Coordinates of C-alpha atoms in Angstrom, one line a residue:
M29 CA 1.5 -1.2 -39.1
K30 CA 0.3 1.9 -40.0
L31 CA -1.9 3.2 -37.1
T32 CA -5.3 4.5 -37.4
P33 CA -6.3 8.3 -36.2
R34 CA -7.6 7.2 -33.1
E35 CA -4.6 4.9 -32.0
Q36 CA -1.7 7.7 -32.8
D37 CA -3.7 9.9 -30.0
R38 CA -3.7 6.9 -27.9
L39 CA 0.3 6.6 -28.4
T40 CA 0.1 10.4 -27.9
I41 CA -1.5 10.7 -24.5
F42 CA 0.6 7.9 -23.3
T43 CA 3.9 9.0 -25.0
M44 CA 3.2 12.1 -22.8
A45 CA 2.8 9.9 -19.3
E46 CA 5.9 8.8 -20.6
L47 CA 8.0 11.9 -21.5
A48 CA 6.8 13.5 -17.7
R49 CA 8.2 10.1 -16.1
K50 CA 11.5 9.9 -17.5
R51 CA 12.0 13.6 -16.6
R52 CA 11.2 13.2 -13.0
G53 CA 14.1 14.8 -10.9
R54 CA 14.1 18.2 -12.8
G55 CA 11.2 19.1 -10.3
V56 CA 8.4 18.7 -12.8
R57 CA 5.3 18.0 -10.4
L58 CA 3.9 15.1 -12.2
N59 CA 4.6 11.4 -12.0
H60 CA 3.5 8.2 -13.1
P61 CA 0.7 7.8 -10.4
E62 CA -0.2 11.2 -11.2
A63 CA -0.8 10.3 -15.1
V64 CA -2.3 7.2 -14.4
A65 CA -5.6 8.9 -12.4
L66 CA -5.4 11.6 -15.6
I67 CA -5.0 8.9 -18.3
C68 CA -8.0 6.2 -17.3
D69 CA -7.5 2.5 -17.8
E70 CA -9.2 2.2 -20.9
V71 CA -6.8 4.6 -22.6
L72 CA -3.6 3.0 -21.1
E73 CA -4.9 -0.3 -22.2
E74 CA -5.3 0.9 -25.6
A75 CA -1.7 2.4 -25.5
R76 CA -0.7 -0.8 -24.6
D77 CA -1.9 -2.7 -27.3
A78 CA -1.0 0.0 -29.5
H79 CA 2.6 0.0 -28.8
L80 CA 2.1 -4.0 -29.5
A81 CA 0.7 -3.9 -32.3
V82 CA 3.7 -1.5 -33.4
G83 CA 6.5 -4.0 -32.2
D84 CA 7.2 -2.2 -28.8
P85 CA 6.7 -5.0 -26.4
E86 CA 8.7 -2.5 -23.9
T87 CA 6.6 0.3 -23.9
A88 CA 3.5 -1.8 -23.6
A89 CA 5.5 -3.2 -20.2
E90 CA 5.9 -0.4 -18.9
A91 CA 2.3 0.2 -19.6
S92 CA 1.0 -2.7 -17.9
A93 CA 3.1 -2.0 -15.1
L94 CA 1.1 1.1 -14.4
L95 CA -1.8 -0.2 -15.0
A96 CA -0.9 -2.7 -11.5
E97 CA -0.4 -0.1 -9.4
A98 CA -3.5 2.2 -10.3
W99 CA -5.6 -0.7 -9.4
W100 CA -3.0 -1.7 -6.5
H101 CA -4.3 1.8 -5.2
R102 CA -8.1 1.0 -5.4
G103 CA -7.3 -2.1 -3.3
Q104 CA -8.4 -4.3 -6.3
N105 CA -5.2 -6.9 -6.0
D106 CA -5.9 -9.5 -8.6
R107 CA -6.5 -6.7 -11.6
A108 CA -3.1 -5.3 -10.1
R109 CA -1.2 -8.8 -10.8
E110 CA -2.8 -9.6 -13.7
H111 CA -1.6 -6.4 -15.5
L112 CA 1.8 -6.9 -13.4
D113 CA 2.0 -10.6 -14.6
R114 CA 1.3 -9.2 -18.6
A115 CA 4.2 -6.9 -17.8
L116 CA 6.8 -9.6 -16.5
E117 CA 5.7 -11.8 -19.7
L118 CA 6.4 -8.9 -21.8
V119 CA 10.2 -7.7 -20.7
R120 CA 11.1 -12.0 -20.1
G121 CA 14.6 -12.9 -21.7
R122 CA 14.7 -9.4 -23.6
G123 CA 18.0 -8.7 -21.2
A124 CA 18.7 -5.2 -19.2
T125 CA 16.4 -2.5 -20.3
P126 CA 14.9 0.2 -18.9
A127 CA 12.0 -1.7 -19.2
A128 CA 13.0 -4.9 -17.5
A129 CA 14.5 -2.9 -14.5
R130 CA 11.2 -1.1 -14.0
V131 CA 8.6 -4.2 -14.3
L132 CA 11.2 -5.9 -12.1
A133 CA 11.2 -3.4 -9.7
E134 CA 7.4 -3.7 -9.6
A135 CA 7.6 -7.4 -9.0
A136 CA 10.0 -7.2 -6.3
R137 CA 7.4 -4.6 -4.2
Y138 CA 4.9 -6.9 -4.7
S139 CA 6.5 -9.1 -3.4
T140 CA 7.1 -7.9 -0.7
L141 CA 3.5 -6.9 0.0
A142 CA 2.8 -10.6 -0.3
A143 CA 5.1 -11.1 2.9
D144 CA 7.8 -12.9 1.0
Y145 CA 10.7 -11.1 1.6
Q146 CA 13.8 -13.7 0.2
E147 CA 12.0 -13.4 -3.3
A148 CA 11.5 -9.4 -3.2
V149 CA 15.4 -9.3 -2.0
R150 CA 16.0 -11.6 -5.2
V151 CA 14.5 -10.2 -7.7
G152 CA 15.1 -6.6 -6.0
G153 CA 18.8 -7.0 -6.5
E154 CA 18.3 -7.8 -10.3
A155 CA 16.4 -4.8 -10.7
L156 CA 19.0 -3.0 -8.6
E157 CA 22.0 -4.0 -11.1
M158 CA 19.9 -3.5 -14.3
A159 CA 18.7 -0.1 -12.6
E160 CA 22.6 0.8 -12.1
Q161 CA 24.4 -0.7 -15.0
L162 CA 21.9 1.7 -17.3
G163 CA 22.1 4.6 -14.6
L164 CA 18.2 4.7 -14.3
E165 CA 18.1 7.4 -11.3
D166 CA 14.2 7.1 -11.4
V167 CA 14.5 3.2 -10.5
I168 CA 17.6 2.9 -7.8
P169 CA 15.5 4.9 -4.8
Q170 CA 12.7 2.8 -6.1
V171 CA 14.2 -0.4 -5.9
L172 CA 16.4 0.5 -2.7
N173 CA 13.2 1.3 -1.2
T174 CA 11.5 -2.6 -1.5
I175 CA 14.7 -4.4 -0.9
G176 CA 15.1 -2.4 2.6
T177 CA 11.7 -2.8 3.3
A178 CA 12.1 -6.6 2.9
R179 CA 15.2 -6.9 4.9
A180 CA 14.1 -4.9 8.0
S181 CA 10.7 -6.6 7.7
S182 CA 12.7 -9.9 7.8
G183 CA 14.3 -9.3 11.0
D184 CA 17.2 -7.2 9.2
P185 CA 17.9 -4.5 10.8
S186 CA 20.3 -3.1 8.2
G187 CA 17.4 -2.9 5.5
I188 CA 16.5 0.8 7.4
A189 CA 20.0 2.0 6.2
D190 CA 18.8 0.9 2.6
L191 CA 15.5 2.7 3.1
E192 CA 17.8 5.7 4.4
R193 CA 19.5 5.8 1.2
S194 CA 16.7 5.2 -1.5
I195 CA 15.0 9.0 0.4
E196 CA 18.4 10.2 0.5
T197 CA 18.8 9.5 -3.1
G198 CA 15.4 10.2 -4.2
L199 CA 15.6 13.7 -2.7
A200 CA 18.4 14.6 -4.5
T201 CA 16.5 14.0 -8.3
N202 CA 13.5 15.4 -6.9
N203 CA 11.9 12.3 -7.4
P204 CA 8.3 11.6 -6.6
D205 CA 8.7 7.9 -5.1
T206 CA 10.3 9.3 -2.3
A207 CA 7.1 10.2 -0.6
R208 CA 6.8 6.0 -0.9
A209 CA 9.9 5.8 0.9
Y210 CA 9.1 7.7 3.8
N211 CA 6.3 5.6 4.5
N212 CA 7.8 2.3 4.0
L213 CA 10.8 3.6 6.9
A214 CA 7.9 4.9 8.6
S215 CA 6.1 1.4 8.7
T216 CA 9.6 -0.3 9.1
L217 CA 10.2 1.8 12.3
T218 CA 7.1 0.7 14.1
W219 CA 8.0 -2.4 14.4
Y220 CA 11.0 -1.6 15.8
G221 CA 9.5 0.2 18.4
E222 CA 10.7 3.8 17.2
L223 CA 7.1 5.3 17.0
G224 CA 7.7 8.8 17.3
R225 CA 10.4 9.0 15.1
A226 CA 8.2 7.0 12.4
S227 CA 5.6 9.8 13.3
E228 CA 8.0 12.3 12.0
L229 CA 8.8 10.6 9.0
W230 CA 5.0 10.2 7.9
S231 CA 4.6 13.9 8.3
E232 CA 7.8 14.6 6.4
G233 CA 6.9 12.3 3.8
K234 CA 3.1 13.7 3.2
A235 CA 5.0 17.2 2.7
V236 CA 7.8 15.7 0.4
A237 CA 4.3 14.2 -1.8
E238 CA 3.0 17.6 -1.7
R239 CA 5.8 19.2 -2.8
L240 CA 6.8 16.7 -5.6
G241 CA 3.5 16.3 -6.8
N242 CA 2.7 12.6 -5.3
A243 CA -1.2 12.9 -4.6
T244 CA -1.4 9.3 -4.6
V245 CA 1.3 8.3 -2.1
G246 CA 0.2 11.2 -0.1
R247 CA -3.3 10.5 0.2
F248 CA -1.7 7.1 1.1
I249 CA -0.3 8.7 3.8
A250 CA -2.9 10.7 4.8
S251 CA -4.6 7.4 5.9
Q252 CA -1.5 5.8 7.7
L253 CA -1.5 9.2 10.1
F254 CA -5.0 8.2 11.9
W255 CA -3.8 5.6 13.1
V256 CA -1.1 7.5 15.0
D257 CA -3.3 9.4 16.0
H258 CA -5.3 6.5 17.9
T259 CA -1.9 5.4 18.9
D260 CA -1.0 8.5 20.6
G261 CA -4.7 9.0 22.1
R262 CA -5.7 11.7 19.8
W263 CA -9.2 9.1 19.2
D264 CA -11.7 11.9 18.1
A265 CA -9.2 13.3 15.4
A266 CA -8.7 9.2 14.5
L267 CA -12.3 8.9 13.9
A268 CA -13.1 11.9 12.0
A269 CA -10.1 11.8 9.4
A270 CA -11.1 7.8 9.5
D271 CA -14.6 8.8 8.5
E272 CA -14.0 11.4 6.0
F273 CA -11.8 9.0 4.4
I274 CA -14.4 6.4 4.2
A275 CA -16.4 8.4 2.9
E276 CA -14.0 9.8 -0.3
C277 CA -13.9 6.2 -0.8
E278 CA -17.5 5.3 -0.8
A279 CA -17.9 8.8 -3.0
G280 CA -16.0 7.2 -6.0
S281 CA -12.4 7.2 -4.7
P282 CA -11.5 3.8 -4.0
H283 CA -8.5 3.4 -1.6
Y284 CA -5.9 -0.1 -1.2
N285 CA -6.5 1.3 3.2
H286 CA -10.5 1.6 2.8
G287 CA -10.7 -1.1 5.1
S288 CA -8.3 0.2 7.3
A289 CA -10.5 3.1 7.7
Y290 CA -13.2 1.1 8.8
A291 CA -10.7 -0.9 11.3
I292 CA -9.8 2.7 13.3
R293 CA -13.8 3.1 13.3
A294 CA -14.3 -0.4 14.7
S295 CA -12.0 0.1 17.3
I296 CA -13.2 3.4 18.6
L297 CA -17.0 2.7 18.4
L298 CA -16.1 -0.5 20.7
A299 CA -14.4 1.1 22.7
R300 CA -17.3 3.6 23.3
D301 CA -20.1 1.0 23.6
D302 CA -21.3 1.6 19.9
V303 CA -21.5 -1.9 19.9
E304 CA -23.8 -2.7 16.7
Q305 CA -21.8 0.0 14.8
A306 CA -18.6 -1.6 15.5
L307 CA -19.4 -4.7 14.9
A308 CA -20.7 -3.8 11.2
A309 CA -17.3 -1.6 10.8
A310 CA -15.4 -5.0 11.8
E311 CA -17.2 -7.0 9.3
R312 CA -16.8 -4.1 6.2
S313 CA -12.8 -4.1 7.0
L314 CA -12.2 -7.3 6.9
E315 CA -14.5 -7.8 3.6
L316 CA -12.8 -4.7 2.1
A317 CA -9.0 -6.4 3.5
R318 CA -10.1 -9.8 1.5
E319 CA -10.6 -7.9 -1.6
V320 CA -7.1 -6.7 -1.5
K321 CA -5.4 -9.7 -0.2
D322 CA -1.9 -8.6 1.0
P323 CA -1.3 -9.6 4.5
Q324 CA -0.7 -6.5 5.5
A325 CA -4.4 -5.6 4.6
V326 CA -5.7 -8.9 5.7
H327 CA -4.0 -10.1 8.8
P328 CA -5.0 -6.8 11.2
A329 CA -8.4 -6.7 9.8
L330 CA -8.6 -10.4 11.2
A331 CA -7.0 -9.5 14.1
L332 CA -9.1 -6.5 15.1
M333 CA -12.6 -8.9 14.2
L334 CA -11.1 -11.4 16.6
K335 CA -11.1 -8.9 19.4
V336 CA -14.2 -7.6 18.7
D337 CA -16.1 -11.2 18.7
L338 CA -14.5 -11.9 22.0
E339 CA -15.6 -8.5 23.4
L340 CA -19.3 -9.0 22.1
G341 CA -19.0 -13.0 23.3
R342 CA -18.9 -14.6 19.7
T343 CA -16.6 -16.8 21.0
E344 CA -17.4 -19.8 18.6
N345 CA -16.4 -17.2 15.3
A346 CA -13.8 -15.7 17.4
R347 CA -12.0 -19.9 17.1
K348 CA -12.7 -19.1 13.6
V349 CA -10.9 -15.8 12.5
A350 CA -8.3 -16.9 15.3
A351 CA -7.6 -20.1 13.3
E352 CA -7.6 -18.1 9.8
L353 CA -5.3 -15.8 11.0
M354 CA -2.8 -18.0 12.6
S355 CA -2.6 -20.2 9.4
S356 CA -2.0 -17.2 7.6
L357 CA 0.7 -16.2 9.6
E358 CA 2.2 -19.8 9.4
R359 CA 2.4 -19.2 5.7
T360 CA 4.2 -15.8 5.5
E361 CA 7.1 -14.5 6.7
G362 CA 4.9 -11.4 8.2
D363 CA 3.7 -11.2 12.2
E364 CA 0.6 -8.4 11.7
G365 CA -1.9 -9.2 13.9
L366 CA 0.1 -11.3 16.5
M367 CA -0.2 -8.6 19.5
Q368 CA -4.4 -9.3 19.1
L369 CA -3.6 -13.3 19.3
A370 CA -1.3 -13.2 22.1
L371 CA -3.9 -10.9 24.2
A372 CA -6.4 -14.0 23.3
A373 CA -4.7 -16.5 24.0
H374 CA -5.4 -17.8 27.2
E375 CA -9.3 -16.9 26.6
L376 CA -9.0 -19.2 23.5
G377 CA -6.8 -22.2 25.1
I378 CA -4.4 -21.7 22.2
A379 CA -0.9 -20.4 24.2
D380 CA 0.9 -23.1 22.6
E381 CA 0.1 -22.3 19.1
V382 CA 0.7 -18.7 19.6
S383 CA 4.1 -18.8 21.4
S384 CA 5.2 -21.3 18.1
L385 CA 4.2 -18.0 15.6
V386 CA 5.7 -16.0 18.1
A387 CA 9.1 -17.8 18.2
R388 CA 9.3 -18.3 13.9
A389 CA 8.7 -13.9 13.9
A390 CA 11.2 -11.8 12.9
D391 CA 13.4 -10.0 16.4
R392 CA 12.3 -6.6 16.3
R393 CA 11.1 -4.5 19.6
W394 CA 7.3 -4.9 18.5
T395 CA 7.7 -9.0 18.3
Q396 CA 9.6 -8.8 21.9
I397 CA 6.7 -7.1 23.1
I398 CA 4.5 -9.6 21.9
A399 CA 6.6 -12.3 23.3
L400 CA 6.2 -10.7 26.5
V401 CA 2.6 -10.6 26.2
A402 CA 2.3 -14.5 24.9
D403 CA 4.8 -15.6 28.2
G404 CA 2.1 -13.8 30.2
R405 CA 4.1 -11.0 31.6
L406 CA 1.8 -8.2 31.1
E407 CA 3.3 -5.6 33.6
Q408 CA 6.7 -5.9 31.5
A409 CA 4.7 -5.8 27.8
A410 CA 3.2 -3.3 29.3
E411 CA 5.9 -0.8 30.4
Q412 CA 7.5 -1.4 27.0
L413 CA 4.5 0.1 25.4
S414 CA 4.7 2.7 27.3
E415 CA 9.1 3.1 26.7
I416 CA 7.7 3.1 22.9
G417 CA 4.8 5.1 22.8
D418 CA 2.1 3.1 21.8
R419 CA -0.9 4.5 24.5
S420 CA -3.8 2.3 23.0
T421 CA -2.2 -0.8 23.2
E422 CA -0.7 -0.2 26.7
A423 CA -3.8 0.8 27.8
E424 CA -5.5 -2.5 27.0
V425 CA -2.3 -4.7 27.9
R426 CA -2.5 -2.9 31.4
L427 CA -6.6 -3.8 31.8
L428 CA -5.5 -7.7 31.2
A429 CA -3.2 -7.7 33.7
A430 CA -5.4 -6.0 36.3
A431 CA -8.2 -8.5 35.6
E432 CA -5.0 -11.6 36.1
L433 CA -3.4 -9.7 39.3
A434 CA -7.0 -9.6 40.6
A435 CA -8.0 -12.9 39.8
D436 CA -4.6 -14.1 41.7
G437 CA -5.6 -12.1 44.4
R438 CA -3.0 -9.4 44.3
R439 CA -5.1 -6.5 44.7
A440 CA -2.5 -3.7 45.0
E441 CA -0.3 -4.5 41.7
A442 CA -4.0 -4.7 39.8
D443 CA -5.0 -1.6 40.9
E444 CA -1.8 0.3 39.8
Q445 CA -2.5 -1.1 36.2
L446 CA -5.8 -0.4 36.6
R447 CA -5.6 3.3 37.6
K448 CA -2.9 3.7 34.8
A449 CA -5.7 1.8 32.3
L450 CA -8.5 4.2 33.1
A451 CA -6.4 7.4 33.3
F452 CA -6.1 6.7 29.4
Y453 CA -9.8 4.9 28.8
R454 CA -11.1 8.1 30.4
S455 CA -9.3 11.1 28.2
V456 CA -10.3 9.2 24.7
G457 CA -14.1 8.5 26.4
A458 CA -13.4 4.8 26.1
T459 CA -16.7 4.1 28.0
R460 CA -16.9 0.6 27.7
Y461 CA -13.2 0.1 29.2
V462 CA -13.7 2.7 31.8
R463 CA -16.6 0.7 33.0
A464 CA -14.9 -2.5 33.0
G465 CA -11.8 -0.8 34.8
E466 CA -14.1 0.4 37.6
A467 CA -15.6 -2.5 38.1
L468 CA -12.6 -3.8 39.0
L469 CA -11.5 -1.5 41.3
A470 CA -15.1 -1.7 43.1
K471 CA -14.0 -5.4 43.7
S472 CA -10.8 -4.2 45.2
A473 CA -13.0 -1.8 47.6

């Protein structure tokens, strides 16, 4: 079939993007997320269709996979899935080819994001076998990243070794996707209680993203770092970074973590007694997370909404949010949001349901701490949170422990927990919780 000049132009542009991708590993500061940013979606779609028209379904499949990633980064998961399904359809039954390996690698990643870890490992295994057979140096670290994340997320610590190998092989070829492996290893290690190392890896990953030209993943990691600031007690820095990120998103640069930035805002504003703005931010966070649809986005947003509702006395709404979160956790292998359910279990009368969810969750350090909270062993949970360095959650657990100890008449133990919680909350300007803690101390006096 003869192409029109316009179609040939689109093919030329897409071919340039393909050449840039194939030259990854030789220090070229361009990779496929950047190519997607430079080449508008319309052009990629036309290029895909033009390749189909000349009987090249495999390049068309890779174009669809690029489109899927572009929409995912914008937080539009439905659009991303449409393009990924199209890519899978185009390579189905074509055997071991580079396009099939790359598309299967993307499919495995999306299964991980959906917390379907068994499927991610299965499909990722197929992609890895093809990539090794065909010598695809750009695909091997990508698949190792996905498989490692899925394994570690399901409670298999051997996945951490896969992630480390992904970084090692990616750095050896200057693969810009290595930055994504840094991000995933850091996220994984937080669940295993290694917050200090996770923070270092995010910082390293951001530097790698900048050095190898992966602006897309670099921005993603930047949106993770304001959670590090929040956990460490640098709330002013966390709020400033989140507000800046929100402004960028709303100025025309949408992002997967838009809702996560609103969650930071809601959490800090609630603690600082800006109730109206905190509620608005929590509702916006949940709205944006629902658009993304991935459990790793929706569950934390539901957990935050649960916390805000309880703090503001919106108990019936809190029950509905808790029920939705528990139902979703039952359908997936993830456990994001489970800590907030454990903290709210006594007040909402859902202790048995929460204990069942904890029992089926992956056995990791973070889940072990959640189990202590669910079991009412709050002082032990607080000590372990102190050990791993989660200062914000530690203070929350200590304040709850103090209230329960005081109610039991154990004033000396309650005051010890209060002193530690108040020291943190005063340092971050959490006036709402300082007031609550000082009220408990006054009763003791």
